GROMACS .gro file of N, CA, C and O in nm:
model
  540
    1MET      N    1  -4.054  -2.187  -4.543
    1MET     CA    2  -3.966  -2.094  -4.608
    1MET      C    3  -3.912  -1.998  -4.501
    1MET      O    4  -3.988  -1.943  -4.423
    2PRO      N    5  -3.777  -1.978  -4.491
    2PRO     CA    6  -3.719  -1.888  -4.391
    2PRO      C    7  -3.754  -1.744  -4.419
    2PRO      O    8  -3.767  -1.702  -4.532
    3ARG      N    9  -3.767  -1.673  -4.307
    3ARG     CA   10  -3.796  -1.530  -4.320
    3ARG      C   11  -3.669  -1.454  -4.357
    3ARG      O   12  -3.560  -1.487  -4.310
    4PRO      N   13  -3.682  -1.353  -4.437
    4PRO     CA   14  -3.564  -1.272  -4.470
    4PRO      C   15  -3.521  -1.190  -4.347
    4PRO      O   16  -3.603  -1.150  -4.267
    5LEU      N   17  -3.391  -1.169  -4.336
    5LEU     CA   18  -3.339  -1.088  -4.227
    5LEU      C   19  -3.378  -0.943  -4.249
    5LEU      O   20  -3.360  -0.889  -4.357
    6SER      N   21  -3.431  -0.883  -4.145
    6SER     CA   22  -3.470  -0.743  -4.161
    6SER      C   23  -3.352  -0.654  -4.125
    6SER      O   24  -3.267  -0.689  -4.044
    7SER      N   25  -3.349  -0.540  -4.181
    7SER     CA   26  -3.239  -0.447  -4.152
    7SER      C   27  -3.265  -0.374  -4.022
    7SER      O   28  -3.174  -0.319  -3.963
    8ASN      N   29  -3.387  -0.372  -3.973
    8ASN     CA   30  -3.420  -0.307  -3.845
    8ASN      C   31  -3.445  -0.416  -3.740
    8ASN      O   32  -3.546  -0.484  -3.745
    9PRO      N   33  -3.350  -0.432  -3.643
    9PRO     CA   34  -3.372  -0.532  -3.540
    9PRO      C   35  -3.486  -0.492  -3.447
    9PRO      O   36  -3.522  -0.376  -3.437
   10ASN      N   37  -3.537  -0.590  -3.380
   10ASN     CA   38  -3.649  -0.571  -3.289
   10ASN      C   39  -3.604  -0.481  -3.173
   10ASN      O   40  -3.502  -0.508  -3.110
   11PRO      N   41  -3.678  -0.375  -3.139
   11PRO     CA   42  -3.638  -0.285  -3.030
   11PRO      C   43  -3.628  -0.356  -2.895
   11PRO      O   44  -3.543  -0.321  -2.813
   12SER      N   45  -3.708  -0.456  -2.871
   12SER     CA   46  -3.699  -0.526  -2.742
   12SER      C   47  -3.570  -0.606  -2.734
   12SER      O   48  -3.512  -0.620  -2.626
   13HIS      N   49  -3.522  -0.657  -2.846
   13HIS     CA   50  -3.394  -0.728  -2.848
   13HIS      C   51  -3.278  -0.630  -2.820
   13HIS      O   52  -3.182  -0.665  -2.750
   14LEU      N   53  -3.287  -0.511  -2.874
   14LEU     CA   54  -3.184  -0.410  -2.850
   14LEU      C   55  -3.181  -0.371  -2.702
   14LEU      O   56  -3.074  -0.357  -2.643
   15ARG      N   57  -3.298  -0.352  -2.643
   15ARG     CA   58  -3.304  -0.317  -2.500
   15ARG      C   59  -3.245  -0.428  -2.415
   15ARG      O   60  -3.172  -0.402  -2.319
   16LEU      N   61  -3.278  -0.552  -2.449
   16LEU     CA   62  -3.226  -0.666  -2.374
   16LEU      C   63  -3.074  -0.675  -2.388
   16LEU      O   64  -3.002  -0.698  -2.289
   17LEU      N   65  -3.023  -0.653  -2.507
   17LEU     CA   66  -2.880  -0.655  -2.531
   17LEU      C   67  -2.811  -0.542  -2.453
   17LEU      O   68  -2.709  -0.563  -2.386
   18LEU      N   69  -2.866  -0.423  -2.458
   18LEU     CA   70  -2.810  -0.310  -2.386
   18LEU      C   71  -2.814  -0.334  -2.235
   18LEU      O   72  -2.715  -0.308  -2.164
   19LEU      N   73  -2.923  -0.386  -2.184
   19LEU     CA   74  -2.935  -0.415  -2.041
   19LEU      C   75  -2.833  -0.519  -1.998
   19LEU      O   76  -2.766  -0.504  -1.895
   20SER      N   77  -2.814  -0.623  -2.076
   20SER     CA   78  -2.716  -0.725  -2.040
   20SER      C   79  -2.574  -0.670  -2.045
   20SER      O   80  -2.489  -0.706  -1.963
   21LEU      N   81  -2.545  -0.581  -2.141
   21LEU     CA   82  -2.413  -0.518  -2.147
   21LEU      C   83  -2.389  -0.430  -2.024
   21LEU      O   84  -2.281  -0.433  -1.965
   22VAL      N   85  -2.486  -0.353  -1.982
   22VAL     CA   86  -2.472  -0.264  -1.866
   22VAL      C   87  -2.454  -0.347  -1.739
   22VAL      O   88  -2.367  -0.318  -1.656
   23VAL      N   89  -2.533  -0.452  -1.723
   23VAL     CA   90  -2.522  -0.538  -1.605
   23VAL      C   91  -2.386  -0.607  -1.602
   23VAL      O   92  -2.319  -0.612  -1.498
   24SER      N   93  -2.340  -0.656  -1.715
   24SER     CA   94  -2.209  -0.723  -1.722
   24SER      C   95  -2.096  -0.626  -1.690
   24SER      O   96  -2.004  -0.658  -1.614
   25ALA      N   97  -2.102  -0.507  -1.746
   25ALA     CA   98  -1.998  -0.408  -1.720
   25ALA      C   99  -1.998  -0.366  -1.573
   25ALA      O  100  -1.892  -0.351  -1.511
   26SER      N  101  -2.116  -0.349  -1.516
   26SER     CA  102  -2.125  -0.313  -1.374
   26SER      C  103  -2.069  -0.423  -1.285
   26SER      O  104  -1.997  -0.395  -1.189
   27ALA      N  105  -2.099  -0.547  -1.316
   27ALA     CA  106  -2.047  -0.659  -1.238
   27ALA      C  107  -1.896  -0.667  -1.249
   27ALA      O  108  -1.826  -0.691  -1.150
   28ALA      N  109  -1.843  -0.644  -1.368
   28ALA     CA  110  -1.697  -0.647  -1.386
   28ALA      C  111  -1.630  -0.535  -1.308
   28ALA      O  112  -1.528  -0.556  -1.243
   29LEU      N  113  -1.687  -0.415  -1.311
   29LEU     CA  114  -1.631  -0.304  -1.234
   29LEU      C  115  -1.638  -0.330  -1.084
   29LEU      O  116  -1.543  -0.301  -1.011
   30LEU      N  117  -1.747  -0.385  -1.037
   30LEU     CA  118  -1.760  -0.418  -0.895
   30LEU      C  119  -1.657  -0.523  -0.855
   30LEU      O  120  -1.592  -0.512  -0.751
   31PHE      N  121  -1.637  -0.623  -0.939
   31PHE     CA  122  -1.537  -0.726  -0.912
   31PHE      C  123  -1.397  -0.665  -0.905
   31PHE      O  124  -1.320  -0.695  -0.814
   32LEU      N  125  -1.364  -0.577  -0.998
   32LEU     CA  126  -1.233  -0.512  -0.998
   32LEU      C  127  -1.214  -0.424  -0.875
   32LEU      O  128  -1.106  -0.421  -0.815
   33LEU      N  129  -1.320  -0.354  -0.834
   33LEU     CA  130  -1.312  -0.271  -0.714
   33LEU      C  131  -1.288  -0.357  -0.590
   33LEU      O  132  -1.203  -0.326  -0.508
   34LEU      N  133  -1.360  -0.467  -0.578
   34LEU     CA  134  -1.341  -0.557  -0.465
   34LEU      C  135  -1.202  -0.619  -0.466
   34LEU      O  136  -1.138  -0.633  -0.361
   35LEU      N  137  -1.152  -0.654  -0.582
   35LEU     CA  138  -1.017  -0.709  -0.593
   35LEU      C  139  -0.913  -0.605  -0.551
   35LEU      O  140  -0.820  -0.636  -0.476
   36PHE      N  141  -0.930  -0.481  -0.593
   36PHE     CA  142  -0.839  -0.374  -0.554
   36PHE      C  143  -0.842  -0.353  -0.402
   36PHE      O  144  -0.737  -0.340  -0.338
   37LEU      N  145  -0.960  -0.349  -0.343
   37LEU     CA  146  -0.971  -0.329  -0.199
   37LEU      C  147  -0.908  -0.445  -0.122
   37LEU      O  148  -0.844  -0.425  -0.019
   38ARG      N  149  -0.923  -0.565  -0.172
   38ARG     CA  150  -0.864  -0.682  -0.106
   38ARG      C  151  -0.711  -0.674  -0.110
   38ARG      O  152  -0.643  -0.700  -0.013
   39ARG      N  153  -0.656  -0.636  -0.224
   39ARG     CA  154  -0.510  -0.622  -0.236
   39ARG      C  155  -0.459  -0.510  -0.146
   39ARG      O  156  -0.356  -0.523  -0.083
   40LEU      N  157  -0.533  -0.401  -0.141
   40LEU     CA  158  -0.495  -0.290  -0.054
   40LEU      C  159  -0.496  -0.335   0.092
   40LEU      O  160  -0.404  -0.306   0.167
   41TRP      N  161  -0.597  -0.409   0.132
   41TRP     CA  162  -0.607  -0.459   0.269
   41TRP      C  163  -0.494  -0.556   0.300
   41TRP      O  164  -0.432  -0.548   0.405
   42SER      N  165  -0.463  -0.646   0.208
   42SER     CA  166  -0.356  -0.743   0.235
   42SER      C  167  -0.220  -0.673   0.237
   42SER      O  168  -0.133  -0.710   0.314
   43PHE      N  169  -0.202  -0.568   0.156
   43PHE     CA  170  -0.076  -0.493   0.158
   43PHE      C  171  -0.059  -0.424   0.293
   43PHE      O  172   0.047  -0.428   0.353
   44ARG      N  173  -0.166  -0.364   0.344
   44ARG     CA  174  -0.159  -0.296   0.473
   44ARG      C  175  -0.130  -0.394   0.585
   44ARG      O  176  -0.054  -0.365   0.675
   45SER      N  177  -0.189  -0.511   0.580
   45SER     CA  178  -0.166  -0.608   0.687
   45SER      C  179  -0.024  -0.665   0.679
   45SER      O  180   0.034  -0.698   0.780
   46ARG      N  181   0.032  -0.673   0.557
   46ARG     CA  182   0.170  -0.721   0.544
   46ARG      C  183   0.271  -0.618   0.592
   46ARG      O  184   0.380  -0.653   0.633
   47THR      N  185   0.235  -0.490   0.588
   47THR     CA  186   0.330  -0.387   0.629
   47THR      C  187   0.309  -0.344   0.773
   47THR      O  188   0.354  -0.240   0.813
   48SER      N  189   0.243  -0.425   0.851
   48SER     CA  190   0.222  -0.391   0.991
   48SER      C  191   0.291  -0.492   1.080
   48SER      O  192   0.231  -0.589   1.123
   49PRO      N  193   0.420  -0.469   1.110
   49PRO     CA  194   0.495  -0.567   1.187
   49PRO      C  195   0.461  -0.567   1.335
   49PRO      O  196   0.505  -0.653   1.408
   50LEU      N  197   0.383  -0.471   1.380
   50LEU     CA  198   0.355  -0.463   1.523
   50LEU      C  199   0.287  -0.589   1.574
   50LEU      O  200   0.308  -0.629   1.687
   51GLU      N  201   0.205  -0.650   1.493
   51GLU     CA  202   0.138  -0.770   1.536
   51GLU      C  203   0.211  -0.896   1.492
   51GLU      O  204   0.194  -1.002   1.550
   52SER      N  205   0.294  -0.886   1.390
   52SER     CA  206   0.351  -1.007   1.330
   52SER      C  207   0.494  -1.037   1.372
   52SER      O  208   0.537  -1.150   1.362
   53SER      N  209   0.568  -0.940   1.416
   53SER     CA  210   0.709  -0.961   1.447
   53SER      C  211   0.730  -0.977   1.597
   53SER      O  212   0.693  -0.890   1.675
   54PRO      N  213   0.790  -1.089   1.641
   54PRO     CA  214   0.815  -1.106   1.784
   54PRO      C  215   0.909  -1.000   1.840
   54PRO      O  216   0.893  -0.955   1.952
   55ALA      N  217   1.007  -0.957   1.759
   55ALA     CA  218   1.101  -0.856   1.808
   55ALA      C  219   1.030  -0.724   1.834
   55ALA      O  220   1.054  -0.657   1.934
   56VAL      N  221   0.941  -0.686   1.744
   56VAL     CA  222   0.871  -0.559   1.758
   56VAL      C  223   0.765  -0.566   1.866
   56VAL      O  224   0.744  -0.471   1.941
   57SER      N  225   0.699  -0.679   1.879
   57SER     CA  226   0.593  -0.689   1.979
   57SER      C  227   0.650  -0.683   2.121
   57SER      O  228   0.577  -0.657   2.215
   58ALA      N  229   0.782  -0.703   2.136
   58ALA     CA  230   0.844  -0.693   2.268
   58ALA      C  231   0.870  -0.549   2.309
   58ALA      O  232   0.901  -0.523   2.425
   59LEU      N  233   0.860  -0.454   2.217
   59LEU     CA  234   0.883  -0.314   2.249
   59LEU      C  235   0.768  -0.260   2.334
   59LEU      O  236   0.654  -0.303   2.321
   60LEU      N  237   0.801  -0.166   2.421
   60LEU     CA  238   0.698  -0.104   2.504
   60LEU      C  239   0.611  -0.013   2.418
   60LEU      O  240   0.658   0.047   2.322
   61ARG      N  241   0.486  -0.002   2.459
   61ARG     CA  242   0.394   0.086   2.388
   61ARG      C  243   0.340   0.188   2.486
   61ARG      O  244   0.320   0.158   2.603
   62PHE      N  245   0.314   0.307   2.437
   62PHE     CA  246   0.263   0.415   2.520
   62PHE      C  247   0.138   0.473   2.455
   62PHE      O  248   0.125   0.474   2.333
   63SER      N  249   0.051   0.526   2.536
   63SER     CA  250  -0.069   0.589   2.482
   63SER      C  251  -0.031   0.727   2.429
   63SER      O  252   0.070   0.786   2.468
   64LEU      N  253  -0.114   0.779   2.342
   64LEU     CA  254  -0.092   0.913   2.289
   64LEU      C  255  -0.097   1.015   2.402
   64LEU      O  256  -0.022   1.111   2.404
   65ARG      N  257  -0.183   0.992   2.497
   65ARG     CA  258  -0.193   1.082   2.613
   65ARG      C  259  -0.060   1.087   2.690
   65ARG      O  260  -0.012   1.194   2.727
   66ASP      N  261   0.002   0.969   2.712
   66ASP     CA  262   0.131   0.965   2.781
   66ASP      C  263   0.239   1.038   2.702
   66ASP      O  264   0.323   1.107   2.760
   67LEU      N  265   0.238   1.021   2.571
   67LEU     CA  266   0.339   1.086   2.487
   67LEU      C  267   0.319   1.237   2.483
   67LEU      O  268   0.416   1.313   2.483
   68ARG      N  269   0.196   1.280   2.480
   68ARG     CA  270   0.169   1.425   2.484
   68ARG      C  271   0.216   1.483   2.617
   68ARG      O  272   0.274   1.592   2.621
   69SER      N  273   0.190   1.411   2.723
   69SER     CA  274   0.232   1.456   2.854
   69SER      C  275   0.384   1.461   2.863
   69SER      O  276   0.442   1.558   2.914
   70ALA      N  277   0.452   1.359   2.811
   70ALA     CA  278   0.598   1.352   2.819
   70ALA      C  279   0.665   1.461   2.738
   70ALA      O  280   0.771   1.511   2.776
   71THR      N  281   0.605   1.499   2.626
   71THR     CA  282   0.667   1.597   2.536
   71THR      C  283   0.607   1.736   2.553
   71THR      O  284   0.637   1.825   2.472
   72ASN      N  285   0.524   1.754   2.655
   72ASN     CA  286   0.455   1.881   2.677
   72ASN      C  287   0.375   1.919   2.551
   72ASN      O  288   0.392   2.027   2.494
   73ALA      N  289   0.292   1.824   2.509
   73ALA     CA  290   0.206   1.841   2.391
   73ALA      C  291   0.288   1.868   2.264
   73ALA      O  292   0.249   1.949   2.180
   74PHE      N  293   0.399   1.796   2.251
   74PHE     CA  294   0.487   1.810   2.135
   74PHE      C  295   0.530   1.957   2.116
   74PHE      O  296   0.527   2.012   2.007
   75ASP      N  297   0.568   2.016   2.227
   75ASP     CA  298   0.612   2.155   2.228
   75ASP      C  299   0.734   2.172   2.137
   75ASP      O  300   0.827   2.093   2.142
   76PRO      N  301   0.736   2.277   2.053
   76PRO     CA  302   0.850   2.299   1.964
   76PRO      C  303   0.984   2.312   2.038
   76PRO      O  304   1.089   2.282   1.982
   77SER      N  305   0.981   2.355   2.163
   77SER     CA  306   1.107   2.366   2.238
   77SER      C  307   1.166   2.228   2.268
   77SER      O  308   1.285   2.218   2.300
   78ASN      N  309   1.085   2.122   2.257
   78ASN     CA  310   1.134   1.985   2.279
   78ASN      C  311   1.175   1.916   2.149
   78ASN      O  312   1.210   1.798   2.151
   79LEU      N  313   1.169   1.987   2.038
   79LEU     CA  314   1.205   1.929   1.909
   79LEU      C  315   1.354   1.901   1.904
   79LEU      O  316   1.436   1.990   1.924
   80ILE      N  317   1.389   1.774   1.880
   80ILE     CA  318   1.529   1.734   1.870
   80ILE      C  319   1.576   1.744   1.725
   80ILE      O  320   1.684   1.792   1.696
   81GLY      N  321   1.493   1.697   1.636
   81GLY     CA  322   1.530   1.699   1.495
   81GLY      C  323   1.415   1.655   1.408
   81GLY      O  324   1.310   1.614   1.455
   82ARG      N  325   1.439   1.663   1.279
   82ARG     CA  326   1.335   1.625   1.182
   82ARG      C  327   1.400   1.538   1.077
   82ARG      O  328   1.503   1.574   1.021
   83GLY      N  329   1.338   1.424   1.050
   83GLY     CA  330   1.386   1.333   0.948
   83GLY      C  331   1.290   1.328   0.832
   83GLY      O  332   1.195   1.404   0.823
   84GLY      N  333   1.314   1.231   0.744
   84GLY     CA  334   1.228   1.216   0.627
   84GLY      C  335   1.088   1.168   0.660
   84GLY      O  336   0.995   1.190   0.586
   85SER      N  337   1.072   1.101   0.775
   85SER     CA  338   0.940   1.045   0.806
   85SER      C  339   0.872   1.113   0.923
   85SER      O  340   0.762   1.075   0.961
   86GLY      N  341   0.934   1.213   0.985
   86GLY     CA  342   0.867   1.281   1.093
   86GLY      C  343   0.963   1.355   1.184
   86GLY      O  344   1.085   1.354   1.165
   87ALA      N  345   0.906   1.420   1.286
   87ALA     CA  346   0.984   1.497   1.382
   87ALA      C  347   1.007   1.413   1.507
   87ALA      O  348   0.925   1.332   1.546
   88VAL      N  349   1.123   1.438   1.572
   88VAL     CA  350   1.159   1.367   1.694
   88VAL      C  351   1.163   1.468   1.808
   88VAL      O  352   1.227   1.573   1.797
   89TYR      N  353   1.092   1.434   1.917
   89TYR     CA  354   1.081   1.523   2.032
   89TYR      C  355   1.145   1.458   2.155
   89TYR      O  356   1.140   1.338   2.173
   90ARG      N  357   1.202   1.543   2.241
   90ARG     CA  358   1.253   1.499   2.369
   90ARG      C  359   1.135   1.495   2.464
   90ARG      O  360   1.046   1.580   2.461
   91GLY      N  361   1.133   1.392   2.548
   91GLY     CA  362   1.026   1.381   2.646
   91GLY      C  363   1.074   1.317   2.774
   91GLY      O  364   1.180   1.253   2.778
   92ILE      N  365   0.997   1.335   2.879
   92ILE     CA  366   1.027   1.274   3.008
   92ILE      C  367   0.899   1.204   3.055
   92ILE      O  368   0.794   1.268   3.070
   93LEU      N  369   0.912   1.072   3.075
   93LEU     CA  370   0.797   0.994   3.121
   93LEU      C  371   0.767   1.024   3.267
   93LEU      O  372   0.848   1.086   3.338
   94ARG      N  373   0.652   0.979   3.315
   94ARG     CA  374   0.613   1.002   3.455
   94ARG      C  375   0.714   0.945   3.554
   94ARG      O  376   0.731   0.998   3.662
   95ASP      N  377   0.780   0.835   3.514
   95ASP     CA  378   0.877   0.775   3.606
   95ASP      C  379   1.014   0.843   3.598
   95ASP      O  380   1.109   0.798   3.660
   96GLY      N  381   1.027   0.950   3.517
   96GLY     CA  382   1.150   1.027   3.510
   96GLY      C  383   1.245   0.984   3.399
   96GLY      O  384   1.349   1.047   3.379
   97LYS      N  385   1.213   0.879   3.325
   97LYS     CA  386   1.300   0.835   3.216
   97LYS      C  387   1.289   0.929   3.097
   97LYS      O  388   1.181   0.973   3.060
   98SER      N  389   1.405   0.957   3.037
   98SER     CA  390   1.409   1.040   2.916
   98SER      C  391   1.379   0.952   2.795
   98SER      O  392   1.428   0.840   2.786
   99VAL      N  393   1.301   1.007   2.705
   99VAL     CA  394   1.266   0.934   2.584
   99VAL      C  395   1.276   1.027   2.463
   99VAL      O  396   1.271   1.149   2.477
  100ALA      N  397   1.291   0.966   2.348
  100ALA     CA  398   1.280   1.036   2.221
  100ALA      C  399   1.154   0.982   2.154
  100ALA      O  400   1.136   0.862   2.140
  101VAL      N  401   1.066   1.073   2.116
  101VAL     CA  402   0.937   1.034   2.059
  101VAL      C  403   0.931   1.083   1.916
  101VAL      O  404   0.949   1.201   1.889
  102LYS      N  405   0.907   0.990   1.824
  102LYS     CA  406   0.896   1.027   1.683
  102LYS      C  407   0.749   1.045   1.649
  102LYS      O  408   0.666   0.957   1.671
  103ARG      N  409   0.717   1.162   1.599
  103ARG     CA  410   0.581   1.192   1.554
  103ARG      C  411   0.582   1.184   1.402
  103ARG      O  412   0.641   1.269   1.334
  104LEU      N  413   0.516   1.081   1.350
  104LEU     CA  414   0.521   1.054   1.206
  104LEU      C  415   0.441   1.154   1.124
  104LEU      O  416   0.337   1.203   1.168
  105ASP      N  417   0.493   1.181   1.005
  105ASP     CA  418   0.414   1.252   0.905
  105ASP      C  419   0.307   1.154   0.858
  105ASP      O  420   0.324   1.033   0.867
  106SER      N  421   0.198   1.205   0.809
  106SER     CA  422   0.091   1.115   0.765
  106SER      C  423   0.111   1.077   0.619
  106SER      O  424   0.060   1.141   0.529
  107SER      N  425   0.189   0.971   0.599
  107SER     CA  426   0.207   0.916   0.465
  107SER      C  427   0.240   0.768   0.478
  107SER      O  428   0.294   0.724   0.579
  108ALA      N  429   0.208   0.693   0.375
  108ALA     CA  430   0.237   0.549   0.376
  108ALA      C  431   0.387   0.526   0.380
  108ALA      O  432   0.435   0.433   0.445
  109GLN      N  433   0.464   0.612   0.313
  109GLN     CA  434   0.610   0.598   0.312
  109GLN      C  435   0.666   0.617   0.452
  109GLN      O  436   0.753   0.543   0.496
  110ALA      N  437   0.617   0.718   0.525
  110ALA     CA  438   0.664   0.742   0.662
  110ALA      C  439   0.631   0.624   0.751
  110ALA      O  440   0.713   0.582   0.834
  111ASP      N  441   0.514   0.567   0.733
  111ASP     CA  442   0.474   0.451   0.812
  111ASP      C  443   0.566   0.333   0.785
  111ASP      O  444   0.612   0.265   0.878
  112ARG      N  445   0.599   0.308   0.657
  112ARG     CA  446   0.688   0.196   0.623
  112ARG      C  447   0.828   0.219   0.681
  112ARG      O  448   0.890   0.127   0.734
  113GLU      N  449   0.879   0.342   0.670
  113GLU     CA  450   1.012   0.371   0.724
  113GLU      C  451   1.015   0.350   0.875
  113GLU      O  452   1.111   0.295   0.929
  114PHE      N  453   0.910   0.394   0.943
  114PHE     CA  454   0.905   0.377   1.088
  114PHE      C  455   0.898   0.229   1.126
  114PHE      O  456   0.961   0.184   1.220
  115GLN      N  457   0.822   0.153   1.051
  115GLN     CA  458   0.813   0.009   1.078
  115GLN      C  459   0.948  -0.059   1.058
  115GLN      O  460   0.984  -0.148   1.135
  116ASN      N  461   1.024  -0.013   0.959
  116ASN     CA  462   1.160  -0.067   0.942
  116ASN      C  463   1.247  -0.032   1.061
  116ASN      O  464   1.326  -0.115   1.109
  117GLU      N  465   1.235   0.091   1.111
  117GLU     CA  466   1.310   0.130   1.229
  117GLU      C  467   1.273   0.043   1.349
  117GLU      O  468   1.359   0.003   1.428
  118LEU      N  469   1.144   0.014   1.363
  118LEU     CA  470   1.100  -0.071   1.474
  118LEU      C  471   1.158  -0.211   1.463
  118LEU      O  472   1.195  -0.272   1.563
  119GLN      N  473   1.167  -0.262   1.340
  119GLN     CA  474   1.227  -0.394   1.320
  119GLN      C  475   1.372  -0.393   1.368
  119GLN      O  476   1.418  -0.485   1.433
  120ILE      N  477   1.444  -0.287   1.334
  120ILE     CA  478   1.584  -0.276   1.375
  120ILE      C  479   1.595  -0.262   1.526
  120ILE      O  480   1.673  -0.331   1.592
  121LEU      N  481   1.514  -0.171   1.583
  121LEU     CA  482   1.518  -0.151   1.728
  121LEU      C  483   1.473  -0.275   1.804
  121LEU      O  484   1.526  -0.305   1.911
  122GLY      N  485   1.380  -0.348   1.748
  122GLY     CA  486   1.329  -0.468   1.815
  122GLY      C  487   1.433  -0.577   1.826
  122GLY      O  488   1.424  -0.663   1.913
  123GLY      N  489   1.533  -0.575   1.741
  123GLY     CA  490   1.636  -0.678   1.744
  123GLY      C  491   1.751  -0.645   1.838
  123GLY      O  492   1.839  -0.726   1.858
  124HIS      N  493   1.751  -0.524   1.896
  124HIS     CA  494   1.859  -0.483   1.986
  124HIS      C  495   1.802  -0.452   2.124
  124HIS      O  496   1.691  -0.402   2.134
  125PRO      N  497   1.880  -0.474   2.227
  125PRO     CA  498   1.830  -0.436   2.359
  125PRO      C  499   1.823  -0.284   2.370
  125PRO      O  500   1.923  -0.216   2.351
  126GLN      N  501   1.706  -0.233   2.395
  126GLN     CA  502   1.684  -0.090   2.411
  126GLN      C  503   1.607  -0.068   2.541
  126GLN      O  504   1.527  -0.152   2.580
  127PRO      N  505   1.627   0.045   2.606
  127PRO     CA  506   1.549   0.070   2.726
  127PRO      C  507   1.399   0.073   2.695
  127PRO      O  508   1.321   0.013   2.764
  128PHE      N  509   1.360   0.138   2.587
  128PHE     CA  510   1.220   0.141   2.548
  128PHE      C  511   1.206   0.203   2.411
  128PHE      O  512   1.294   0.274   2.364
  129SER      N  513   1.094   0.175   2.350
  129SER     CA  514   1.057   0.235   2.223
  129SER      C  515   0.907   0.232   2.216
  129SER      O  516   0.841   0.162   2.293
  130CYS      N  517   0.850   0.306   2.126
  130CYS     CA  518   0.703   0.311   2.124
  130CYS      C  519   0.652   0.334   1.984
  130CYS      O  520   0.725   0.376   1.896
  131HIS      N  521   0.525   0.308   1.969
  131HIS     CA  522   0.455   0.333   1.844
  131HIS      C  523   0.310   0.360   1.882
  131HIS      O  524   0.249   0.283   1.954
  132VAL      N  525   0.257   0.470   1.836
  132VAL     CA  526   0.119   0.504   1.867
  132VAL      C  527   0.050   0.542   1.739
  132VAL      O  528   0.102   0.621   1.661
  133LYS      N  529  -0.067   0.483   1.716
  133LYS     CA  530  -0.151   0.524   1.606
  133LYS      C  531  -0.279   0.579   1.668
  133LYS      O  532  -0.355   0.503   1.727
  134PRO      N  533  -0.303   0.710   1.660
  134PRO     CA  534  -0.427   0.763   1.717
  134PRO      C  535  -0.548   0.699   1.652
  134PRO      O  536  -0.549   0.673   1.534
  135ARG      N  537  -0.648   0.676   1.734
  135ARG     CA  538  -0.770   0.612   1.682
  135ARG      C  539  -0.873   0.713   1.645
  135ARG      O  540  -0.884   0.817   1.687
   0.00000   0.00000   0.00000
């Protein structure tokens, strides 16, 4: 003869059900976090033409130390102008060549705009151009 269903479920069954729900929800959240981080990483790698574009990789690169020296530590008296993605400074390299150095604002939009500028500059003969990301 079957047992009648009780209105009070077994407490150990409730604990097991609750534990499985918590573990499942935690695993789903961890999976979503990892998926988000992977997409963020792939987006950043897609927006970095310095390694991927032959035109941009042909541009000269300078160290931050060289750029600070050329612009007298980004002295305000060397400020040429300010755009949407950063300030442009006049500088003189050790070999005497005049350069314009763009110091980017710290934003993803400024980085994308500068990368677009590098793509354009990389396709034209220019005396030099640079990009520095402080480490």
